Structures are given as C-alpha cells and as structure tokens.
Coordinates of C-alpha atoms and ligand atoms in Angstrom, one line a residue:
M1 CA 172.1 -31.4 27.9
S2 CA 170.1 -32.7 25.4
T3 CA 168.5 -31.0 22.6
V4 CA 166.3 -30.8 19.5
E5 CA 167.5 -32.9 16.6
P6 CA 166.2 -30.4 14.1
T7 CA 164.9 -32.9 11.7
T8 CA 162.5 -34.2 14.1
V9 CA 160.6 -31.5 15.5
L10 CA 157.2 -30.5 14.5
V11 CA 155.0 -29.0 17.1
K12 CA 151.9 -26.6 17.3
T13 CA 151.1 -24.8 19.8
D14 CA 149.6 -21.5 19.2
T15 CA 148.1 -21.5 22.6
I16 CA 149.5 -21.8 26.1
Q17 CA 148.1 -24.5 27.8
P18 CA 147.3 -24.5 31.5
P19 CA 149.5 -27.1 33.8
L20 CA 148.5 -30.6 33.0
K21 CA 145.3 -32.0 35.2
K22 CA 145.8 -35.4 36.3
T23 CA 142.7 -37.9 35.5
K24 CA 142.3 -41.2 34.1
F25 CA 142.1 -40.3 30.7
N26 CA 145.6 -38.7 30.6
N27 CA 147.7 -39.7 32.9
N28 CA 150.4 -40.9 30.1
A29 CA 149.7 -37.7 28.8
T30 CA 153.4 -36.4 30.1
K31 CA 155.0 -39.5 28.7
K32 CA 156.6 -39.5 25.3
P33 CA 154.6 -40.2 22.6
Q34 CA 154.9 -43.7 20.9
H35 CA 155.5 -43.8 16.8
K36 CA 153.9 -47.0 15.7
N37 CA 154.0 -45.5 12.2
K38 CA 157.2 -44.0 11.4
K39 CA 155.9 -42.5 8.4
M40 CA 153.7 -40.4 10.8
K41 CA 155.2 -36.8 11.5
K42 CA 156.2 -36.7 15.3
T43 CA 154.3 -34.6 17.3
I44 CA 155.8 -33.6 20.5
D45 CA 154.2 -33.6 23.9
P46 CA 154.4 -29.5 24.6
F47 CA 154.7 -30.5 28.6
S48 CA 158.1 -32.5 27.9
L49 CA 161.8 -30.8 27.6
I50 CA 161.5 -30.1 24.3
G51 CA 157.8 -29.1 24.1
T52 CA 158.1 -26.3 26.3
Y53 CA 161.8 -25.2 24.6
Q54 CA 159.3 -25.3 21.5
Q55 CA 157.1 -23.1 22.7
A56 CA 159.4 -20.6 23.9
Q57 CA 161.0 -20.5 20.5
D58 CA 157.7 -20.3 19.1
K59 CA 157.0 -16.9 21.2
D60 CA 160.6 -15.8 20.3
I61 CA 159.9 -16.0 16.7
E62 CA 157.0 -14.4 17.3
Q63 CA 158.3 -11.4 19.0
L64 CA 161.1 -11.4 16.2
L65 CA 158.1 -10.7 13.4
S66 CA 156.4 -8.4 15.3
S67 CA 159.4 -6.3 16.2
N68 CA 160.3 -6.1 12.2
N69 CA 156.3 -5.5 11.5
L70 CA 156.3 -8.5 10.3
T71 CA 153.7 -11.5 10.7
K72 CA 153.9 -15.4 9.7
E73 CA 151.6 -14.4 6.6
N74 CA 155.1 -12.9 5.4
V75 CA 157.1 -16.1 5.9
S76 CA 157.0 -18.8 3.3
N77 CA 158.6 -22.4 3.6
D78 CA 157.6 -25.3 1.7
S79 CA 158.3 -27.9 4.6
D80 CA 156.6 -30.8 2.9
F81 CA 158.0 -30.0 -0.6
I82 CA 161.5 -30.1 0.7
R83 CA 160.5 -33.5 2.6
K84 CA 159.6 -35.1 -0.6
L85 CA 163.1 -33.7 -2.2
L86 CA 164.8 -35.3 0.6
K87 CA 162.8 -38.6 0.1
T88 CA 163.4 -39.1 -3.6
Q89 CA 167.1 -37.8 -3.4
Q90 CA 167.1 -34.8 -5.7
K91 CA 169.9 -33.2 -4.4
E92 CA 170.5 -30.9 -7.0
E93 CA 167.0 -29.7 -6.8
L94 CA 167.2 -29.6 -2.7
A95 CA 170.6 -27.3 -3.1
K96 CA 168.4 -24.5 -4.1
Y97 CA 167.0 -24.6 -0.7
H98 CA 169.7 -26.0 1.8
R99 CA 171.6 -23.3 0.4
L100 CA 174.6 -21.1 1.6
V101 CA 173.2 -17.5 2.5
E102 CA 175.6 -15.0 3.0
N103 CA 175.4 -11.7 5.5
V104 CA 172.7 -12.7 7.5
E105 CA 172.6 -10.4 10.6
I106 CA 171.8 -11.7 13.6
L107 CA 168.8 -9.8 15.1
E108 CA 167.9 -11.8 18.4
I109 CA 168.9 -15.0 20.9
T110 CA 166.6 -17.5 21.1
S111 CA 165.8 -19.0 24.6
Q112 CA 168.1 -21.6 23.9
G113 CA 171.2 -19.3 22.9
E114 CA 170.1 -19.7 19.4
G115 CA 170.8 -16.8 16.7
L116 CA 167.7 -15.9 15.1
G117 CA 168.1 -14.1 11.6
L118 CA 165.7 -13.0 8.6
I119 CA 166.4 -14.0 5.2
E120 CA 164.8 -13.8 1.8
S121 CA 162.5 -16.7 0.8
P122 CA 163.4 -18.8 -1.9
F123 CA 160.0 -20.1 -2.6
E124 CA 157.9 -16.8 -3.1
N125 CA 159.3 -13.2 -3.9
R126 CA 159.2 -10.7 -1.4
L127 CA 158.6 -13.2 1.7
K128 CA 160.9 -14.1 4.2
Q129 CA 162.3 -17.0 5.6
I130 CA 163.7 -17.1 9.6
V131 CA 166.7 -18.8 10.3
I132 CA 167.9 -20.4 13.4
V133 CA 171.7 -19.9 13.6
P134 CA 173.7 -21.5 17.0
F135 CA 177.1 -20.3 18.4
T136 CA 175.8 -16.4 17.0
L137 CA 175.4 -13.6 19.2
K138 CA 172.6 -10.4 18.5
G139 CA 174.5 -8.0 16.2
D140 CA 176.7 -11.0 14.4
V141 CA 176.8 -10.7 10.7
V142 CA 177.5 -14.6 9.3
N143 CA 177.2 -16.8 6.4
V144 CA 175.0 -19.8 7.3
H145 CA 173.9 -23.3 5.1
I146 CA 170.7 -24.3 5.6
H147 CA 170.1 -28.0 6.3
T148 CA 166.6 -27.7 7.4
T149 CA 163.4 -26.2 6.9
H150 CA 160.3 -26.6 9.0
E151 CA 156.7 -24.8 8.6
L152 CA 158.2 -21.5 10.5
V153 CA 161.9 -21.9 10.5
V154 CA 164.8 -23.1 8.8
H155 CA 167.8 -24.2 10.7
A156 CA 171.5 -23.4 9.3
D157 CA 175.3 -24.6 10.0
L158 CA 177.4 -21.3 11.0
V159 CA 179.9 -21.1 8.3
D160 CA 181.8 -17.7 9.0
I161 CA 181.8 -14.9 10.8
V162 CA 181.5 -11.7 8.7
K163 CA 181.7 -9.0 11.1
E164 CA 181.3 -9.5 14.9
S165 CA 178.8 -8.8 17.2
P166 CA 179.9 -6.1 20.3
I167 CA 179.4 -8.8 22.7
R168 CA 182.1 -11.2 21.0
D169 CA 184.9 -12.6 22.3
N170 CA 186.4 -15.7 20.4
S171 CA 189.5 -15.2 22.4
L172 CA 187.4 -16.5 25.8
I173 CA 186.7 -19.7 24.3
N174 CA 188.1 -22.4 26.7
C175 CA 187.1 -25.6 24.9
K176 CA 189.0 -26.9 21.7
Y177 CA 185.4 -28.1 20.3
F178 CA 183.3 -25.2 21.5
G179 CA 181.5 -24.2 18.1
I180 CA 180.6 -27.9 16.9
C181 CA 180.0 -29.7 20.2
Q182 CA 176.2 -29.6 21.6
G183 CA 177.2 -29.0 25.1
C184 CA 178.0 -25.0 25.5
N185 CA 176.3 -22.1 23.9
Y186 CA 178.3 -19.1 25.1
Q187 CA 181.8 -19.5 25.9
H188 CA 182.6 -16.9 22.8
T189 CA 181.2 -14.0 25.5
E190 CA 182.1 -12.6 29.1
Y191 CA 180.5 -14.3 31.7
K192 CA 178.4 -11.3 32.9
N193 CA 176.8 -10.9 28.9
Q194 CA 175.6 -14.8 29.4
M195 CA 174.1 -13.7 32.9
A196 CA 172.2 -11.0 31.0
L197 CA 171.5 -13.4 28.3
K198 CA 169.8 -15.8 31.1
K199 CA 168.2 -12.9 33.1
Q200 CA 166.8 -12.3 29.5
T201 CA 165.5 -16.2 29.1
I202 CA 163.4 -15.6 32.7
V203 CA 161.7 -12.6 31.8
S204 CA 160.6 -13.7 28.4
A205 CA 159.2 -17.0 30.0
Y206 CA 157.3 -15.0 32.3
K207 CA 156.4 -12.7 29.2
Y208 CA 155.0 -15.5 27.4
F209 CA 154.0 -18.2 29.5
A210 CA 152.7 -15.7 32.5
P211 CA 151.3 -12.6 30.7
S212 CA 149.0 -11.7 33.6
L213 CA 151.9 -11.4 36.0
F214 CA 154.3 -10.0 33.6
D215 CA 153.4 -6.4 33.5
E216 CA 153.6 -6.0 37.5
L217 CA 156.6 -8.2 37.7
K218 CA 158.2 -6.1 35.4
E219 CA 156.9 -2.8 36.5
K220 CA 157.8 -3.6 40.2
S221 CA 161.2 -4.8 39.3
K222 CA 160.7 -8.3 40.4
F223 CA 163.4 -10.2 38.2
S224 CA 166.3 -10.2 39.6
E225 CA 169.9 -10.3 38.6
V226 CA 171.1 -14.2 38.1
V227 CA 173.4 -15.4 40.7
E228 CA 176.6 -16.6 39.3
S229 CA 178.1 -19.8 39.7
P230 CA 181.5 -20.3 41.8
R231 CA 182.7 -22.6 39.0
K232 CA 182.8 -21.1 35.7
Y233 CA 184.4 -24.6 34.1
K234 CA 184.9 -27.7 35.5
Y235 CA 182.1 -27.5 37.1
R236 CA 179.8 -30.8 36.2
T237 CA 180.1 -34.3 38.0
K238 CA 177.9 -36.1 36.0
I239 CA 178.4 -36.9 31.9
T240 CA 177.0 -39.1 29.7
P241 CA 179.1 -39.5 26.4
H242 CA 178.0 -42.4 23.9
A243 CA 179.3 -43.9 20.2
N244 CA 177.5 -45.1 17.4
I245 CA 179.3 -48.4 16.4
A246 CA 178.6 -49.1 12.6
K247 CA 178.4 -52.5 11.6
S248 CA 181.1 -52.1 8.6
V249 CA 183.9 -50.6 11.3
K250 CA 183.2 -53.2 14.0
K251 CA 183.5 -56.4 11.2
E252 CA 187.0 -54.3 9.7
A253 CA 188.1 -53.9 13.2
L254 CA 187.6 -57.8 13.7
E255 CA 189.5 -58.6 10.7
K256 CA 192.3 -56.1 11.6
L257 CA 192.3 -58.2 15.4
Q258 CA 192.7 -61.9 13.4
N259 CA 195.3 -60.7 11.5
N260 CA 197.2 -58.8 14.3
E261 CA 197.0 -55.7 12.6
P262 CA 196.6 -52.4 14.4
I263 CA 192.9 -50.6 14.5
T264 CA 192.9 -47.1 13.0
N265 CA 189.3 -46.8 12.6
I266 CA 187.7 -46.4 16.2
P267 CA 184.3 -44.8 16.6
N268 CA 183.8 -41.2 18.1
L269 CA 182.9 -41.1 21.4
G270 CA 181.6 -37.8 22.9
F271 CA 178.5 -35.6 22.4
E272 CA 176.0 -34.8 19.4
K273 CA 177.3 -32.0 16.9
S274 CA 175.3 -29.2 16.7
N275 CA 177.1 -27.5 13.9
K276 CA 178.8 -29.5 10.8
H277 CA 180.6 -26.5 9.4
F278 CA 184.1 -25.4 11.0
W279 CA 183.7 -21.7 11.1
R280 CA 186.5 -20.9 14.1
A281 CA 190.0 -19.9 13.0
E282 CA 191.5 -23.1 14.6
H283 CA 189.2 -25.3 13.1
K284 CA 189.5 -24.3 9.6
N285 CA 193.5 -25.3 10.0
D286 CA 192.8 -28.6 11.7
L287 CA 192.7 -31.0 9.1
E288 CA 193.2 -34.3 11.6
L289 CA 189.8 -32.7 13.5
Q290 CA 187.9 -31.9 10.2
T291 CA 188.5 -35.4 8.8
K292 CA 187.7 -37.2 12.1
N293 CA 184.1 -35.0 12.2
K294 CA 183.6 -35.6 8.7
F295 CA 180.8 -38.2 9.2
G296 CA 178.0 -39.1 11.7
S297 CA 176.5 -37.4 14.5
I298 CA 179.0 -38.0 17.5
L299 CA 181.8 -35.6 18.0
D300 CA 185.0 -37.3 19.4
V301 CA 185.5 -35.2 23.0
E302 CA 188.8 -36.9 25.0
S303 CA 188.2 -34.3 27.3
C304 CA 185.3 -32.0 28.3
S305 CA 185.9 -27.9 29.6
I306 CA 183.1 -27.9 32.0
S307 CA 183.4 -31.0 33.4
T308 CA 185.5 -31.9 36.5
D309 CA 188.9 -33.6 36.0
L310 CA 188.4 -36.4 37.9
V311 CA 185.1 -36.7 35.1
N312 CA 187.7 -36.2 32.3
N313 CA 189.8 -38.8 33.6
G314 CA 186.9 -41.1 33.7
L315 CA 186.6 -40.5 30.4
K316 CA 189.6 -41.4 29.1
V317 CA 189.6 -44.7 30.7
S318 CA 185.6 -45.0 29.3
K319 CA 187.5 -44.5 26.1
Q320 CA 189.9 -47.3 26.3
K321 CA 187.2 -49.7 27.5
L322 CA 185.6 -48.8 24.0
I323 CA 188.8 -49.2 21.9
N324 CA 189.2 -52.8 24.2
D325 CA 185.9 -53.9 23.4
F326 CA 183.9 -52.4 20.5
P327 CA 185.2 -54.8 17.9
T328 CA 183.4 -57.8 19.8
F329 CA 180.4 -55.5 20.8
K330 CA 176.9 -56.7 20.6
N331 CA 175.2 -53.5 20.3
N332 CA 175.5 -50.9 17.8
Q333 CA 175.5 -47.8 20.3
Y334 CA 177.7 -47.6 23.4
N335 CA 176.5 -45.4 26.1
V336 CA 178.7 -44.1 29.1
F337 CA 178.0 -43.0 32.6
I338 CA 180.6 -41.3 34.5
R339 CA 179.8 -39.8 38.1
E340 CA 181.9 -37.9 40.9
K341 CA 181.7 -39.3 44.1
T342 CA 182.9 -38.9 47.5
T343 CA 184.3 -42.0 49.2
T344 CA 185.9 -43.4 52.3
S345 CA 186.6 -46.5 51.1
S346 CA 189.9 -47.8 50.0
P347 CA 190.4 -47.3 46.2
T348 CA 191.7 -49.8 44.1
L349 CA 195.3 -49.8 42.4
K350 CA 193.8 -49.9 39.3
D351 CA 191.8 -46.7 40.2
I352 CA 194.6 -44.8 41.2
E353 CA 196.6 -46.2 38.1
D354 CA 193.5 -44.9 36.1
N355 CA 193.4 -41.3 37.9
L356 CA 190.0 -42.1 39.2
V357 CA 191.3 -40.8 42.5
I358 CA 192.3 -37.5 44.1
P359 CA 193.1 -37.5 47.8
K360 CA 191.6 -34.5 49.7
A361 CA 195.0 -32.7 49.9
E362 CA 195.0 -32.4 45.8
D363 CA 191.7 -31.7 45.0
S364 CA 192.1 -28.4 43.6
S365 CA 188.4 -28.1 42.7
K366 CA 187.2 -28.7 45.9
P367 CA 185.8 -25.5 47.0
A368 CA 186.4 -24.2 50.5
F369 CA 182.6 -24.4 51.8
E370 CA 182.4 -28.1 51.7
E371 CA 183.5 -29.6 54.6
W372 CA 185.4 -33.2 54.1
S373 CA 186.5 -35.7 56.2
E374 CA 190.2 -36.3 56.6
D375 CA 190.1 -39.7 55.4
S376 CA 187.5 -39.1 52.3
F377 CA 188.6 -38.1 48.8
R378 CA 187.1 -37.9 45.4
S379 CA 186.6 -40.7 42.8
C380 CA 184.5 -41.2 40.2
T381 CA 182.2 -44.3 39.1
S382 CA 180.8 -45.9 35.9
N383 CA 178.3 -48.1 37.8
Q384 CA 175.0 -46.4 37.6
R385 CA 173.3 -48.5 40.0
Q386 CA 176.0 -47.8 42.8
T387 CA 174.9 -46.1 45.8
I388 CA 177.4 -42.9 45.8
Q389 CA 177.9 -40.1 48.5
E390 CA 178.0 -36.0 47.7
V391 CA 179.0 -33.6 50.7
V392 CA 177.3 -30.4 50.3
C393 CA 176.4 -27.6 52.6
G394 CA 178.2 -29.8 55.4
K395 CA 175.8 -32.6 54.9
K396 CA 176.1 -36.0 53.3
F397 CA 173.8 -37.2 50.7
D398 CA 173.9 -40.7 49.6
F399 CA 172.0 -41.6 46.3
V400 CA 171.5 -44.6 43.6
A401 CA 174.4 -43.1 40.7
N402 CA 171.5 -42.7 38.1
E403 CA 168.9 -40.9 40.8
F404 CA 169.1 -37.2 40.2
F405 CA 170.9 -35.0 42.3
Q406 CA 172.3 -31.5 41.3
I407 CA 175.5 -31.9 39.0
N408 CA 177.0 -28.4 40.1
T409 CA 178.0 -28.6 43.8
S410 CA 179.8 -25.5 44.1
I411 CA 176.3 -23.1 43.5
L412 CA 174.4 -25.4 45.8
P413 CA 175.4 -23.5 49.0
L414 CA 174.4 -20.4 47.5
V415 CA 170.9 -21.5 46.7
I416 CA 170.3 -22.8 50.1
E417 CA 171.4 -19.4 51.5
H418 CA 168.7 -18.1 49.6
V419 CA 166.1 -20.6 50.5
L420 CA 166.7 -20.3 54.1
T421 CA 166.8 -16.1 54.1
N422 CA 163.5 -16.6 52.1
S423 CA 161.7 -18.9 54.3
K424 CA 161.6 -16.1 57.3
I425 CA 158.3 -15.6 58.0
E426 CA 157.6 -11.9 59.7
N427 CA 156.8 -11.8 63.5
T428 CA 157.3 -15.7 64.5
S429 CA 161.1 -16.5 66.3
Q430 CA 163.3 -18.0 64.5
K431 CA 162.7 -21.9 65.3
E432 CA 158.9 -21.5 64.8
R433 CA 159.5 -22.5 61.0
Y434 CA 158.4 -25.5 59.0
L435 CA 159.4 -26.5 55.8
V436 CA 157.8 -29.0 53.1
D437 CA 160.3 -30.3 50.6
A438 CA 158.0 -31.2 47.4
Y439 CA 159.6 -33.3 44.7
C440 CA 162.5 -33.8 47.4
G441 CA 164.8 -36.2 45.3
S442 CA 167.3 -37.6 48.2
G443 CA 166.0 -35.2 50.8
F444 CA 168.8 -32.5 49.2
I445 CA 166.9 -29.0 50.2
G446 CA 165.1 -30.5 53.4
I447 CA 167.8 -31.5 55.1
A448 CA 170.7 -28.9 53.9
C449 CA 167.7 -26.8 55.5
S450 CA 166.9 -28.9 58.7
D451 CA 169.1 -27.3 61.4
K452 CA 167.1 -24.1 60.9
M453 CA 163.6 -25.6 60.9
D454 CA 161.2 -27.2 63.6
K455 CA 160.2 -29.9 61.2
V456 CA 160.6 -30.7 57.2
L457 CA 158.1 -33.0 55.4
G458 CA 159.1 -34.2 52.2
V459 CA 157.9 -35.9 49.6
E460 CA 159.0 -38.1 46.4
V461 CA 157.8 -39.7 43.6
S462 CA 160.5 -42.3 43.3
E463 CA 160.7 -45.1 46.2
R464 CA 164.3 -45.2 46.0
A465 CA 165.4 -41.4 46.3
A466 CA 162.3 -41.6 48.9
Q467 CA 164.3 -44.0 50.7
S468 CA 167.4 -42.6 50.3
A469 CA 166.0 -39.2 51.9
A470 CA 165.1 -41.2 54.9
E471 CA 168.5 -43.0 54.9
N472 CA 170.4 -39.6 54.7
A473 CA 168.2 -37.8 57.5
K474 CA 169.5 -40.6 59.7
L475 CA 172.9 -40.6 58.0
N476 CA 173.1 -36.9 59.5
N477 CA 171.8 -37.6 62.7
I478 CA 168.8 -35.4 61.6
E479 CA 165.5 -36.2 63.6
N480 CA 163.3 -33.4 62.3
C481 CA 162.6 -34.8 58.8
K482 CA 160.1 -37.1 57.7
F483 CA 160.1 -38.2 53.7
I484 CA 157.4 -39.8 52.4
A485 CA 156.9 -41.8 49.0
G486 CA 154.5 -40.6 46.4
D487 CA 153.0 -37.9 43.9
A488 CA 153.9 -34.6 45.2
E489 CA 149.9 -34.1 46.0
K490 CA 150.1 -36.7 49.0
I491 CA 152.1 -34.1 51.4
F492 CA 148.9 -32.3 51.7
K493 CA 147.0 -35.5 53.2
E494 CA 149.9 -36.2 55.6
V495 CA 150.5 -32.5 56.6
D496 CA 150.4 -31.5 60.5
I497 CA 151.8 -28.3 60.5
P498 CA 150.7 -24.9 60.8
A499 CA 150.2 -23.5 57.2
E500 CA 150.9 -19.8 58.5
L501 CA 154.6 -20.8 59.7
T502 CA 155.4 -23.2 56.8
T503 CA 157.6 -22.5 53.5
V504 CA 156.6 -25.5 50.8
I505 CA 159.6 -25.5 48.4
M506 CA 159.1 -27.1 45.0
D507 CA 161.6 -28.3 42.8
P508 CA 159.8 -30.5 40.3
S509 CA 161.6 -31.7 37.0
R510 CA 161.1 -30.1 33.7
K511 CA 158.1 -30.3 33.2
G512 CA 157.0 -28.8 36.2
S513 CA 153.8 -29.4 38.5
N514 CA 150.2 -30.0 37.7
Q515 CA 146.8 -28.5 38.5
G516 CA 146.3 -31.8 41.5
F517 CA 149.5 -30.2 43.5
L518 CA 148.7 -26.6 42.9
D519 CA 145.1 -26.6 43.7
Q520 CA 146.1 -28.5 46.9
L521 CA 149.2 -25.8 47.8
S522 CA 146.7 -23.1 47.6
E523 CA 144.1 -24.9 49.6
Y524 CA 146.7 -25.3 51.9
A525 CA 147.8 -21.7 51.9
P526 CA 151.4 -21.9 53.6
A527 CA 152.9 -18.6 54.4
K528 CA 155.7 -18.6 51.5
V529 CA 156.4 -20.9 48.7
I530 CA 159.5 -21.1 46.8
Y531 CA 159.5 -22.7 43.4
I532 CA 163.0 -23.8 41.9
S533 CA 163.2 -25.1 38.4
C534 CA 165.5 -25.9 36.0
N535 CA 162.7 -24.9 33.0
V536 CA 161.6 -21.6 33.6
N537 CA 158.9 -21.9 31.1
T538 CA 156.5 -24.4 32.9
Q539 CA 157.9 -22.9 36.2
A540 CA 156.2 -19.4 34.8
R541 CA 153.2 -21.5 33.7
D542 CA 152.7 -22.9 36.7
M543 CA 153.0 -19.6 38.7
E544 CA 150.1 -18.0 36.3
Y545 CA 147.4 -20.9 36.9
F546 CA 148.2 -20.7 41.0
V547 CA 148.2 -16.9 41.0
K548 CA 145.3 -16.4 39.1
E549 CA 143.6 -19.3 39.0
T550 CA 143.3 -21.0 42.2
K551 CA 141.2 -20.8 45.0
N552 CA 143.7 -18.6 47.5
G553 CA 146.3 -17.6 44.6
G554 CA 145.2 -13.9 44.6
L555 CA 146.3 -13.7 48.5
Y556 CA 150.1 -14.2 47.2
E557 CA 152.9 -11.3 46.2
I558 CA 155.6 -12.2 44.5
D559 CA 158.7 -11.4 46.1
H560 CA 161.3 -11.9 43.2
V561 CA 162.2 -14.3 40.6
T562 CA 165.9 -14.9 40.8
G563 CA 168.4 -17.0 38.3
F564 CA 170.9 -19.2 39.2
D565 CA 173.8 -20.1 36.9
F566 CA 174.2 -24.2 37.6
F567 CA 175.0 -24.4 33.7
P568 CA 177.8 -22.2 33.1
Q569 CA 178.8 -21.7 29.1
T570 CA 174.9 -23.5 28.3
H571 CA 172.1 -21.4 27.5
H572 CA 170.4 -23.6 30.4
V573 CA 169.3 -21.5 33.5
E574 CA 167.8 -22.3 37.3
S575 CA 164.7 -19.9 38.2
V576 CA 164.0 -19.5 41.8
I577 CA 160.7 -17.3 42.3
V578 CA 159.6 -16.2 45.9
L579 CA 156.1 -15.7 46.9
T580 CA 154.5 -14.2 50.0
K581 CA 150.8 -15.0 51.5
K582 CA 149.8 -11.1 52.0
Ligands
LIG601 C1 164.4 -31.5 39.9 S1 164.0 -33.0 41.0 C2 164.6 -32.5 42.3 C3 165.2 -33.1 43.6 C4 165.7 -32.8 44.5 N1 164.8 -31.2 45.1 C5 167.2 -31.6 44.8 O1 167.2 -30.8 44.8 O2 167.9 -33.2 44.8 C6 162.7 -33.1 40.8 C7 162.3 -34.4 41.8 O3 160.7 -34.8 41.4 C8 160.5 -35.9 41.5 N2 159.4 -36.2 40.8 C9 158.9 -36.0 39.5 N3 157.6 -36.4 39.6 C10 157.1 -36.2 40.8 C11 155.7 -36.6 41.7 N4 154.5 -36.2 41.0 N5 155.1 -36.0 42.5 C12 156.7 -36.3 43.5 N6 157.9 -36.0 43.2 C13 158.5 -36.4 41.7 C14 161.8 -36.7 40.4 O4 161.9 -38.2 40.7 C15 162.9 -36.0 41.1 O5 163.6 -36.9 42.4

C-alpha cells in the first residue's frame, strides 16, 4: 500500500519503454537507484512500482491537457525556484505559491485514485497549473492547499468540499481515519463506482502502454467488468504499520519513568498520512484527533477498517508493546508486522487473553467456501520468519510469513474459477490439460488448479518460496506438480509437456516480466496464456511486446481483460488477461 511521497518524485517518462531485457549490463536496472549524493535529484526506475505509476500519471495528465485543448507549453511551474525557497526557508515568499486555492473543479481521476484539476499559475499570467488532490472525485468543487511543486504538477491537500460530485456519498465512509490515511482512496463512493473507476484504470493502462492493441480491444469490448471482492471491508490479513520515535520523546519518557510519572507523549503507530488538512465534518470537530495528528508523517491508527478483526487485535497488542518498549528502544523506527494464519497448534494463554485467537465456530469473517478442519482456528503472528498456513480453495498452503501470499483470500476462489474456465482448450478431453505456473510463489495457483490438470510445472525465483511450493504439493497429497527454483525463463528448459495442450499462467511482481521470458514464451507457443498482475501498466506493456514483437505473438487473440478487486476501498486492481493461440 505504499504510495509516492510527493516531494521525492522526479521522473522523466516521455516515451514508454519496452519490458526490460536482462543483460549483464542491466541486471541491476530494476533495483532501487542508489543515492550516494543526497543533494542529487532522485530519479525513479520506470519499472518500479512508483515508476510505472508515475508513467501512468504523466499519461493521465497529458490526457487532461489534450481534452482541455492545452499542451505542456500552457503549464507553468518553477520547481527549481520553489526548491530554493524551501532550502532558504523563505516562508513568506513560499506561501505565495504553496497557497490556498478556492473552487477548484475536479476534472478527472488519476489511475492512483486522486483528483486532477486545472488552476491559474502564479508564475506566469494566462498559464496553468495542474493540481492533484487526494480524496476527491470527478465533479467535486473543492478548496485546496498546495504543498508541493514539481515540474509538471503541484500536489495539494483537500481542505473543503464546496460542491459534491454526483458520485460522492460521504455517509458511506466506514473508517474514522478515511480522508487522512494513505491506505484507502474510495470509501466515499458506492462500491459499483469503485468498480467503474478500476475498470477505467485498466482501460487507461492499455491505452497508454499497449497503444497498438488498444483500439481493437476497445472496439471488440474485450475489457470486462471488474469482479467484486466477496469481502469489501475486513479483508486484509496482513498489515505493516510503523512508528517514528523522536529522540526528544524517548528522553522525556525515560525521565518520566525514572520519576515514576505516567508517560503521556506516546509515538503514533499506524500508516503514512495522505492529507494534512481535516476536510471531513467529523474531523473538523475532533480536537483530540487534530492535536494528535498536528505533526509528523504517521497517523495513529488503533483499528483499520479494511483489515480483519484478528489483525486489528494484533495491532492493539503491538501498540501496547510500543508503549512498554519505546523509552528504551534503540532505533528511531519501529516497524510492526502482523499476519493472520490458520493453526492447529494449541494457543498460548497470552494469545487467548490478547484476543489473538478465534476458534472456528466464532470466526464470523470465515467465508463459506473455505474448508477448515474441526480442530483448526485462526490466529495471528508478528514473527515474519515463522512458517504459517492459509487454507484456500480446499488446499493448505504453508509459507514463511514474509514471503508473498495474497492478503485478500476471500476473492482467490473466484480467480481460480476464472483460471480453470479459461484454461480449457477446445477439442481436448478434460484431463488432457497442462499448466505452467510461472512466478509461482508458494505454489498457490498451480496447486489450487492441480485437480483439473494432468501435470503442473511451477517456477519461482525465491528458493524458500519454491521449496514451500514443493512442500505444499506434498502437504495436500498432490503428485502431479513439480516446482523448480530459478528465474522464470528457466522453465522453458525444463518444460516437457505439449505446448498445444498447455496453459502458461504468469503472475510476476509489480515490475512485470522481461523480454527474455516473453521471447521464450512465444517460442514455446502454448495454447493459452493467462497473465495475472497487480500492476496493469507493466502487464499492458508486456502484452504489447508479446503480441506485436515476439516471433509467435501475432498468433494470439486476446479473449478478455478482467479486473479482480483484490483491494476494495483502495485504487489498486488486479488485472487478468487471457490469450488463446489461433
Ligand atoms: C505476485 S507474486 C505471485 C505468487 C503466486 N502466483 C501467488 O499467487 O501466490 C510474484 C512472485 O514472483 C516471484 N518472482 C519475481 N521475479 C521472478 C523471476 N524473475 N522469476 C521467477 N519468479 C520471480 C516473486 O518471488 C513472487 O513470489
């Protein structure tokens, strides 16, 4: 759920680049850039999570300009000048630019769920600034306070809503912290509107990053409706809140401890703030909340509405631990990890006292389609290295807590159903089906589909996760799955199953796949390709390359692109594209 800290983003992305070709020269190209000289402007890797989102935002902005008959020449910001004012602490001068602007109409929503508006530039007459405002919707008219200036855009806090968008309904807001917290973008609109916004994100990604596929996809209505999550709230089974502990606060607390006085100034534990003004009526009247959140970048959150009850109980325990430990804590950063798990081992008395265990019968959040044994129950852990279990689609999955596993398990059976339906190959018997599970993690997709397959081959770069995948096959008494550790491309050396009866599933991380994998996939030419992605921008880029640039890519027809709402209330969307060899 990490998003961009606006002041640190500076990226030039005038042209879309193809998926990265791995060579000995650029093996590190997807790693975070190193900033040896702090004075240097940070540049952002365009293939990173932030980089691809930034590219999408740049395209959203181009779109906004062109639909208002404007170009970048009509925009005037002087970010270097503003940086100098910031550096020399010229607050009065800065206030002329980082200013309150009233009655800003929100014209569009970016792929990151933020509003875009056009305002007059304070730098040059008749020129414009593009303003990005969180927690707004198309059609809102708002007052905003600009706090950051970049070359092309300015970022602002939402201060007040003057006129509400037709799709805004603040009465739907479910969380005390919505409007300040970085975690959610869309609690203020009906769920069906969230689905429409997420579909738009997918459509825009293909328009921006797969321009030569886009017209046909649109014309042939290949963009399907986004599949809803069974759980709209209380779905997150993992959170990673943190606290910044200022030295002065620690010192004050230690003194109070020594004098046997109660500690009153406790660091906030929670998530990054996304808006520093209090625009919700509830917040305007809540002086306690305002005081607690006047300074610092972390919002104190005692409960998160999109996380499960157990995870929230874990958060309470972590807060208590912070209160007990922070005066003597060595670091200034306190990072917490909380993850739900299924367990059959006896809970400790402490876990029961802390409400960190929910017996099967009392678990109201358990979806009906999960199969649990009588003696299992849900619990949670703060130990990232612990091997934990999830039970999904009737199968058990053991994995190390900090390795990848989806955090909204309620929607996973729907994804598996989609994969099984779309991996059917015409004119073949039911059992003559093979699956390659590339980027397989701890084997979730391959194992969940294995009953319907003759054979499953999986590949995963993390040795620990690949080992978990092999162990999970054994745990579920499955004999037709084989998992190997290594770069995804390695699977094409191992593959011993007929391409014309095989579906290749690929589910890479946010940075997407690379030319090496896509070239070999094309060479292998399976009957079906199903590409699942939590970053539709890199998915679209990879698909453009696969279909248009690889040897056999032109033989494939795109059946459909379908969003799955893995992350309700946020702007994130999982995108699944299905291709069939003609
Ligand atoms: C989004 S996760 C998907 C995991 C799995 N499909 C699931 O649903 O649980 C992406 C996985 O790709 C793995 N990965 C990243 N780069 C890889 C590469 N070059 N080759 C193989 N696996 C890779 C990551 O370690 C991670 O487990």
